[in-house]
Coordinates of C-alpha atoms in Angstrom, one line a residue:
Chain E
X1 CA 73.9 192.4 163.7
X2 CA 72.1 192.6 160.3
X3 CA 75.2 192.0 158.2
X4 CA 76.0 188.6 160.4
X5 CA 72.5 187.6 160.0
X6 CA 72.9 187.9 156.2
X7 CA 76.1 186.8 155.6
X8 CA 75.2 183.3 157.5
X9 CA 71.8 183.4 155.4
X10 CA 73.8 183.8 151.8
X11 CA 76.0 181.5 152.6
X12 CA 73.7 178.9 154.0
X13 CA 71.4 179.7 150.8
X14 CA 75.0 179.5 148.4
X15 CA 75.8 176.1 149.9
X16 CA 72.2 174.6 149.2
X17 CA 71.7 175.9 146.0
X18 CA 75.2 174.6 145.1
X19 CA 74.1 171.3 146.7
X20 CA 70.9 171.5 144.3
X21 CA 73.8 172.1 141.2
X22 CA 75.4 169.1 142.4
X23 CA 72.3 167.0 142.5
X24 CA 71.2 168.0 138.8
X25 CA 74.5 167.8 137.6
X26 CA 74.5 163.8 138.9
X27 CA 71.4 163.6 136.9
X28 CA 72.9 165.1 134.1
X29 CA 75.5 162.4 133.8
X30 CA 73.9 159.3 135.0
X31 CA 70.7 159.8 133.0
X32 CA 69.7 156.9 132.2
X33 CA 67.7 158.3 129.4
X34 CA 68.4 161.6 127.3
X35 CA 65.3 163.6 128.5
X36 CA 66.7 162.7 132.2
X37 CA 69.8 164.5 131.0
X38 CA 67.9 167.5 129.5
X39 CA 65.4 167.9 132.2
X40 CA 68.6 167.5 134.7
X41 CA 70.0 170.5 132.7
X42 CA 66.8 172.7 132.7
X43 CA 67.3 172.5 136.7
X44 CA 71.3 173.2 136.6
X45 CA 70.2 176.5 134.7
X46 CA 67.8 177.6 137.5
X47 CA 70.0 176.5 140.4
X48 CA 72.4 178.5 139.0
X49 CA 70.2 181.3 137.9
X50 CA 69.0 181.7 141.9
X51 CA 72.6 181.0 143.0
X52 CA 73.5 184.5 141.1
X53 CA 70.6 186.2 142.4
X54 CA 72.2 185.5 145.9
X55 CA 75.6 186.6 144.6
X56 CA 73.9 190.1 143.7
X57 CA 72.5 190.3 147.2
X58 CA 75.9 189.5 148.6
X59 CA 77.7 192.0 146.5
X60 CA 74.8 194.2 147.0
X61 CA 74.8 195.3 142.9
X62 CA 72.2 194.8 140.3
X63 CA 74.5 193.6 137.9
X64 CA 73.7 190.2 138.7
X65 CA 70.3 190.8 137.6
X66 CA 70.9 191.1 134.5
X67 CA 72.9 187.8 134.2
X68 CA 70.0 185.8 135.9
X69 CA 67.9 186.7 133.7
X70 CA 70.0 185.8 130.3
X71 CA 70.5 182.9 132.0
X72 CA 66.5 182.5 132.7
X73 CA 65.9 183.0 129.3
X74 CA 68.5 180.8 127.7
X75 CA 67.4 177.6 129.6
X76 CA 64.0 178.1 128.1
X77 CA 65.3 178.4 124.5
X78 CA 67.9 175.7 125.2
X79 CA 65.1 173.1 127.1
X80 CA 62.9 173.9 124.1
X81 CA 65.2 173.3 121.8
X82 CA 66.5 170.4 122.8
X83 CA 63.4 168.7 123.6
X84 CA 62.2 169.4 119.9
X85 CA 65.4 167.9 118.9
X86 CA 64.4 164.7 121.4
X87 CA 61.1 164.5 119.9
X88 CA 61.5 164.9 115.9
X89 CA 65.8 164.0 115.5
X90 CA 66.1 168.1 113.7
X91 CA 65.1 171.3 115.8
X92 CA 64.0 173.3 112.6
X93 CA 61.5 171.3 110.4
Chain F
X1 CA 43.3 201.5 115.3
X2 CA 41.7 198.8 115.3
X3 CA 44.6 196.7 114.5
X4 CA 46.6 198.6 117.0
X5 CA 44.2 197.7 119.9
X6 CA 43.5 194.0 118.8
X7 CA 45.8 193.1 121.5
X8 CA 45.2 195.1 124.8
X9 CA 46.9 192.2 127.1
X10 CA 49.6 191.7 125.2
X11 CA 50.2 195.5 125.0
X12 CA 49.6 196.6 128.9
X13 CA 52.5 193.0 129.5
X14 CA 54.8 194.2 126.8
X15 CA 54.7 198.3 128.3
X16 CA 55.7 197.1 131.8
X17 CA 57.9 194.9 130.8
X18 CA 59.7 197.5 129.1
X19 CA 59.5 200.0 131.6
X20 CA 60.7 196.8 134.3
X21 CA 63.9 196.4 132.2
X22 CA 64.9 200.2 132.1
X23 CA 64.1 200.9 135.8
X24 CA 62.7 204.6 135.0
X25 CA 59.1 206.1 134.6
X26 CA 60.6 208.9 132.6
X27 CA 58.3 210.6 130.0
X28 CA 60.9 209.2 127.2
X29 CA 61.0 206.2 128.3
X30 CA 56.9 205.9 128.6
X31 CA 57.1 207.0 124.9
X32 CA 59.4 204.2 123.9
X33 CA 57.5 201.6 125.6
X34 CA 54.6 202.6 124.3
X35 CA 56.4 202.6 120.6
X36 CA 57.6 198.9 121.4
X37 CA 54.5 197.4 122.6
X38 CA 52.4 199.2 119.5
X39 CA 55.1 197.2 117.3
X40 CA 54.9 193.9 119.1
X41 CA 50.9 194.2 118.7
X42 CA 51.4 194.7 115.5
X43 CA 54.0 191.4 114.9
X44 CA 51.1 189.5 116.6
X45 CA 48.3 190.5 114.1
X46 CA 51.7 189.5 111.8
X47 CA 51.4 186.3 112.9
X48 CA 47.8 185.8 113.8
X49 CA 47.9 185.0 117.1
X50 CA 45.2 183.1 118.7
X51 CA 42.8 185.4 120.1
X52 CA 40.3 185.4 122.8
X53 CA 37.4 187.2 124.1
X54 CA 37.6 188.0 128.0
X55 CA 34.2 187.7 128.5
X56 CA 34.4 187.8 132.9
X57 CA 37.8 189.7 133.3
X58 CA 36.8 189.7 136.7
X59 CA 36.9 185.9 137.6
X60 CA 40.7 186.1 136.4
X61 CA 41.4 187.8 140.1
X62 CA 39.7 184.7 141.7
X63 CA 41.2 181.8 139.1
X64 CA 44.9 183.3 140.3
X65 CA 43.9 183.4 144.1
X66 CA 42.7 179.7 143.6
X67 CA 46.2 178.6 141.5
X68 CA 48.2 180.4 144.1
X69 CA 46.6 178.6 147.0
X70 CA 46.9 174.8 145.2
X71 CA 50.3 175.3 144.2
X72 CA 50.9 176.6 147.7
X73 CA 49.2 173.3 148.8
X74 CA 51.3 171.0 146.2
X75 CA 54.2 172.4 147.1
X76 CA 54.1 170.9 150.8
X77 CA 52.6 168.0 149.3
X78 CA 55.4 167.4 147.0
X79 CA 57.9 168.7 149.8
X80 CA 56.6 166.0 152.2
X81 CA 56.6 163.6 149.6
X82 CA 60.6 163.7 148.5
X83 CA 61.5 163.7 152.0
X84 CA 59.5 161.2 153.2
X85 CA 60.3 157.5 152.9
X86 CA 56.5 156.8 151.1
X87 CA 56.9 155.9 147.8
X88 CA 54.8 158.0 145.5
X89 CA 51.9 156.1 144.0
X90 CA 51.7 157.9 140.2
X91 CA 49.7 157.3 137.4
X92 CA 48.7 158.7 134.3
X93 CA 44.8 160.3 134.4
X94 CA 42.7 160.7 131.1
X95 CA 40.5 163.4 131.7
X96 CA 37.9 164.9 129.1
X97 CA 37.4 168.4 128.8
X98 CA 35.1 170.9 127.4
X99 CA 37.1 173.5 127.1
X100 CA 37.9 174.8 123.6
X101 CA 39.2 178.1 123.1
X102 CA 43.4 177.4 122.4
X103 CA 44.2 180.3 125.1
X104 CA 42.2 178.9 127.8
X105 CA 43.9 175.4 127.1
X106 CA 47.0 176.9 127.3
X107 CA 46.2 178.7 130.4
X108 CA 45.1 175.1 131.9
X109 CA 48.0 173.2 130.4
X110 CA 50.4 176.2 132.8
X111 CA 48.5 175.9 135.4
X112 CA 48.6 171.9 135.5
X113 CA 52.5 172.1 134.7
X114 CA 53.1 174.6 137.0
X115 CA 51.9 172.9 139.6
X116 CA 54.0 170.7 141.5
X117 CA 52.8 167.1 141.4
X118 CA 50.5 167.1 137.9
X119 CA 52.1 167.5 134.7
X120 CA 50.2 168.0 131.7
X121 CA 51.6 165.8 128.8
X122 CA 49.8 165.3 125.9
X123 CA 46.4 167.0 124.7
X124 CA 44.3 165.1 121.9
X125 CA 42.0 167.4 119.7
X126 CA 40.3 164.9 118.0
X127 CA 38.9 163.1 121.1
X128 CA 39.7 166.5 123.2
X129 CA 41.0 164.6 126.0
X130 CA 44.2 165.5 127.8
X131 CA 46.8 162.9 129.2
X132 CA 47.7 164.1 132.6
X133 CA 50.6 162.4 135.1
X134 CA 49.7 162.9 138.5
X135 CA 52.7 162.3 141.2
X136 CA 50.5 161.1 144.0
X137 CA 47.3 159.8 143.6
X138 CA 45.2 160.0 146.3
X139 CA 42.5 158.7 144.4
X140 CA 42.7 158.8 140.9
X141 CA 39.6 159.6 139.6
X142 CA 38.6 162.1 141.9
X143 CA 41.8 164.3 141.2
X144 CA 40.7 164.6 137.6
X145 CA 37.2 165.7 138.6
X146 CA 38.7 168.3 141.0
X147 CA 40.6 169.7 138.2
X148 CA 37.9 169.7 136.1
X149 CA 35.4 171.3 139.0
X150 CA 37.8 174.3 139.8
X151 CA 39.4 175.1 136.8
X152 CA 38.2 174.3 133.6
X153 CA 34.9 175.7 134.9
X154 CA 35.8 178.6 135.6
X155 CA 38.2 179.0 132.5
X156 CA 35.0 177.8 130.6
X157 CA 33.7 181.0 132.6
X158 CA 36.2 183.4 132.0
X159 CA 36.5 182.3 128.1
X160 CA 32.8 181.0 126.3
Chain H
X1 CA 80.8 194.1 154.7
X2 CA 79.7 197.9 154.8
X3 CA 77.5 197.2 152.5
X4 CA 74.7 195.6 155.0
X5 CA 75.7 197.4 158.4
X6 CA 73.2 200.5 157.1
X7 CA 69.8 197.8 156.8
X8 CA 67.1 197.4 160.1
X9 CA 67.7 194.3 161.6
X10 CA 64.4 193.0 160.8
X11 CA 64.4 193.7 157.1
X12 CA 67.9 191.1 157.1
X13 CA 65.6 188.7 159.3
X14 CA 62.8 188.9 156.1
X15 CA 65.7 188.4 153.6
X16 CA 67.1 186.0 155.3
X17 CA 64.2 183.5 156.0
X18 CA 63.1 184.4 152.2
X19 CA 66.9 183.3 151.0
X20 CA 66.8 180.6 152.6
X21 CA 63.7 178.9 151.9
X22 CA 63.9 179.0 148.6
X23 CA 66.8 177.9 148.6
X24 CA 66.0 175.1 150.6
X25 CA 62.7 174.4 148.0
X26 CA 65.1 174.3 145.1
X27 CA 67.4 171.7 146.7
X28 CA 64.4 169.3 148.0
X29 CA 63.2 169.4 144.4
X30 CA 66.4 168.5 143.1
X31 CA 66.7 165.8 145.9
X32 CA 63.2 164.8 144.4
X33 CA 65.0 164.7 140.5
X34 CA 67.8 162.1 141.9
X35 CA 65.8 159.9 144.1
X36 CA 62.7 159.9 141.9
X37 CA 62.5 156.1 140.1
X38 CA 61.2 156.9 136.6
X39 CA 61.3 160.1 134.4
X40 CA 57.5 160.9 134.3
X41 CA 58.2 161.2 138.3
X42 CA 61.1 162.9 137.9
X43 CA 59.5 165.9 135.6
X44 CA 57.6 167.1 139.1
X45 CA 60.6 167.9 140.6
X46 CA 61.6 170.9 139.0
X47 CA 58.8 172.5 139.6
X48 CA 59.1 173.0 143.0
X49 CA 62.1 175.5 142.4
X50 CA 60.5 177.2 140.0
X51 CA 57.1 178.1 141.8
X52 CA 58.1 178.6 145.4
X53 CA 61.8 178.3 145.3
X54 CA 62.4 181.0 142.9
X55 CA 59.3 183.1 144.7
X56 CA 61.0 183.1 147.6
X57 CA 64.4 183.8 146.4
X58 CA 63.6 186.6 144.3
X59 CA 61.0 188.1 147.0
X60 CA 64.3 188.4 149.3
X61 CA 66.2 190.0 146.5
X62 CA 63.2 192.7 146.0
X63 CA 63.1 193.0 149.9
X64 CA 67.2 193.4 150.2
X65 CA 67.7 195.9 147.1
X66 CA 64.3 198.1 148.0
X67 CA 65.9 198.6 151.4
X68 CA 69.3 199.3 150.4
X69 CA 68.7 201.8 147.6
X70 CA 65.6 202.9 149.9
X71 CA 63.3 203.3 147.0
X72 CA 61.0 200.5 145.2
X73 CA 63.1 197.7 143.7
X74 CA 60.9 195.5 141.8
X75 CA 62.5 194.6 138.1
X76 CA 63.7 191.1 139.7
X77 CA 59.7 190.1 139.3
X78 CA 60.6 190.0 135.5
X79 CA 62.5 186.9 136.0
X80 CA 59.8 185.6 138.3
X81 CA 57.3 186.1 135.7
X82 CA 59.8 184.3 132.9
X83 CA 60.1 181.4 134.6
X84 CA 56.3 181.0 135.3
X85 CA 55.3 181.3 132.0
X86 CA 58.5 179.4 130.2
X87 CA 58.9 176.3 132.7
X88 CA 55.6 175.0 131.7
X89 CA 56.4 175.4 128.0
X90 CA 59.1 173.5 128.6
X91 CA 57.9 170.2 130.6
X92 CA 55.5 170.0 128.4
X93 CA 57.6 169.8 125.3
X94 CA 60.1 167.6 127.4
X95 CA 57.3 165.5 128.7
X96 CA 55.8 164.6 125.1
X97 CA 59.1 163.9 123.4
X98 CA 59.6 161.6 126.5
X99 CA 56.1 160.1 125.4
X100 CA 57.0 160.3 121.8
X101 CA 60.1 158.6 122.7
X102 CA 58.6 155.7 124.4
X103 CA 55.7 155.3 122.7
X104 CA 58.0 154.5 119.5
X105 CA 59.9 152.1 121.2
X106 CA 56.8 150.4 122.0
X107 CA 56.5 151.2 125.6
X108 CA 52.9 151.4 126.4
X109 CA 53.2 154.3 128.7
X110 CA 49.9 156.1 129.9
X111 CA 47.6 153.0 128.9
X112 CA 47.7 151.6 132.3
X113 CA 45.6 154.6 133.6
X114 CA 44.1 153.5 136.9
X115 CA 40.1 153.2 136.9
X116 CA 40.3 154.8 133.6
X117 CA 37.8 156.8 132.4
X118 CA 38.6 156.4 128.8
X119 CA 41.4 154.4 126.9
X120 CA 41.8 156.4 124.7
X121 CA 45.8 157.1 125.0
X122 CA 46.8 154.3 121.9
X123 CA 44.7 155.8 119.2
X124 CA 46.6 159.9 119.7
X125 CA 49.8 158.3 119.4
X126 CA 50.1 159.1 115.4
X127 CA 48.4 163.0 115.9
X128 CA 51.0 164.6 118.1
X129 CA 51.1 167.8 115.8
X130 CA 47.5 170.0 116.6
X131 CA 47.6 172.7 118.6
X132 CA 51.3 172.5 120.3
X133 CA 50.1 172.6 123.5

């Protein structure tokens, strides 16, 4: 009973958060501007940050954890990076 | 010892934090958190971070209760408002502040961005004004007086 | 599947609902960053996944892995705590090289305030570098 009920609700959770991947990734290549394209990426990395989080409750290991939160921490590096590079044309000044 | 306490926020946030990331409350492990956060207080008196007096440590309880609630609020707001069929009415909201102390700015300028539906953009010292876009107006001017009402007076509170 | 058979059924009900409404928050507020018409609009969207959407996720996660290892699971409110404090760090920046960005193409964004209460957007166009807020 338990495992049907969260097998359906990963799965259901896997497929919208994929959906949500999807959407940010049409962003990402339509744009129109470049901080559309960066802020479309800051949103793949946390789509895909939560879709591991549900892997690691499907897999039922911790692993994942660890993962998520490289990949948490890289989009904020990556986001601030970049929009420093939007702002001033060099990320170190 | 001094320079070893300057920091007692920062320290408490950087000993769970390690004690989060190695899952264990063993006594070697409480020694080597406590080693790490002494030497991150110590890279922030390095650095000279900005520091503040909490002056009501008590009214930080009641300013998260209050941010939790609104962003609770915003987040059916700005739920309703991508699925509806309404198109958002947005604008950009000058509001002047009072508030002065670089912490409890930066506090406000999280809790404004955190929120769904207000996005804190640009922050002018000279005129200390702050440029704020607001999804959906209801009415403009009276969003940047409730923001000014809840928060930055009891940040002004917590912080002067 | 022998890994969930050992949980209470009503601990895989509070999973479950948690699972799936944040993951259903996340995908509205990517729904919100394609339909949106202009950036400034756009920048709101995010924020939905990462206040409630990843609250929710990672509260199921907690939920599922205290359960299963049957004693207190809580490092996943690291992440939670992460993406609080970095998201808004991050619009910010993205928000004022946006501003930046149109500003110096002469695109007179933020002037057209409604009922203003001060015009004063023009004049901090050239001071952008005080307190990095």
């Amino acid at each position: 009973m338990s495992a049907t009920i969260l097998v359906i609700a990963i799965l259901v959770s896997q497929v919208l958060l994929g959906g949500a991947m999807c959407l940010a990734g049409w962003r990402l290549l339509k744009g129109p501007r470049a901080q559309d394209r960066v802020l479309a990426l800051d949103s793949l990395y946390l789509s895909g940050m939560l879709l591991l989080l549900t892997f690691g409750i499907g897999s039922g290991q911790t692993i994942y954890f660890e993962a998520a939160l490289v990949i948490g921490l890289l989009s904020f590096v990556a986001t601030a990076a970049l929009a420093k590079f939007l702002m001033r044309g060099e990320v170190i000044e | 010892m001094r320079r070893v306490f300057a920091y007692p926020v920062l320290w408490v946030a950087l000993f769970g934090m390690w004690l989060l990331l190695s899952r264990s409350v063993a006594p070697g492990q409480l020694l080597l958190a406590a080693l790490v956060s002494t030497i991150g207080c110590w890279a922030a008196v390095a650095v000279e971070a900005p520091k503040s007096k909490l002056r009501k440590p008590a009214l930080v309880l009641k300013l998260i209760g209050r941010v939790l609630l609104d962003v609770f609020r915003s987040n059916i707001a700005v739920l309703q408002l991508t699925v509806g069929r309404r198109a958002p009415r947005s604008a950009f909201v000058t509001i002047p502040l009072e508030l002065r102390d670089p912490n409890g700015l930066a506090i406000l300028a999280c809790i404004i961005t955190a929120t769904p539906g207000s996005a804190w953009i640009n922050y002018n010292a000279r005129t200390s004004t702050v440029l704020v876009h607001v999804l959906d107006t209801g009415d403009g001017i009276a969003w940047g007086e409730a923001v000014k009402h809840s928060y930055e007076a009891l940040l002004l509170e917590i912080f002067e | 599947m022998s890994v969930f058979d050992g949980l209470p059924v009503w601990i895989a009900v509070i999973v479950a609902i948690c699972l799936v409404a944040g993951a259903a928050i996340t995908f509205v507020g990517t729904v919100g960053l394609a339909r949106f018409p202009t950036f400034y609009q756009r920048i709101h969207a995010p924020t939905l996944g990462t206040s409630f959407g990843a609250f929710f996720v990672i509260v199921g996660s907690m939920v599922f892995f205290t359960a299963l290892e049957a004693r207190p699971v809580i490092h996943e409110v690291l992440i939670l705590v992460f993406v609080l404090i970095t998201t808004p760090v991050t619009l910010m920046l993205l928000a004022r090289a946006a501003l930046y960005r149109d500003r110096a193409e002469g695109n007179d964004v933020g002037a057209d305030m409604p009922a203003a209460e001060n015009r004063s957007a023009r004049s901090d166009v050239g001071d952008t570098d005080q307190t990095g807020l």
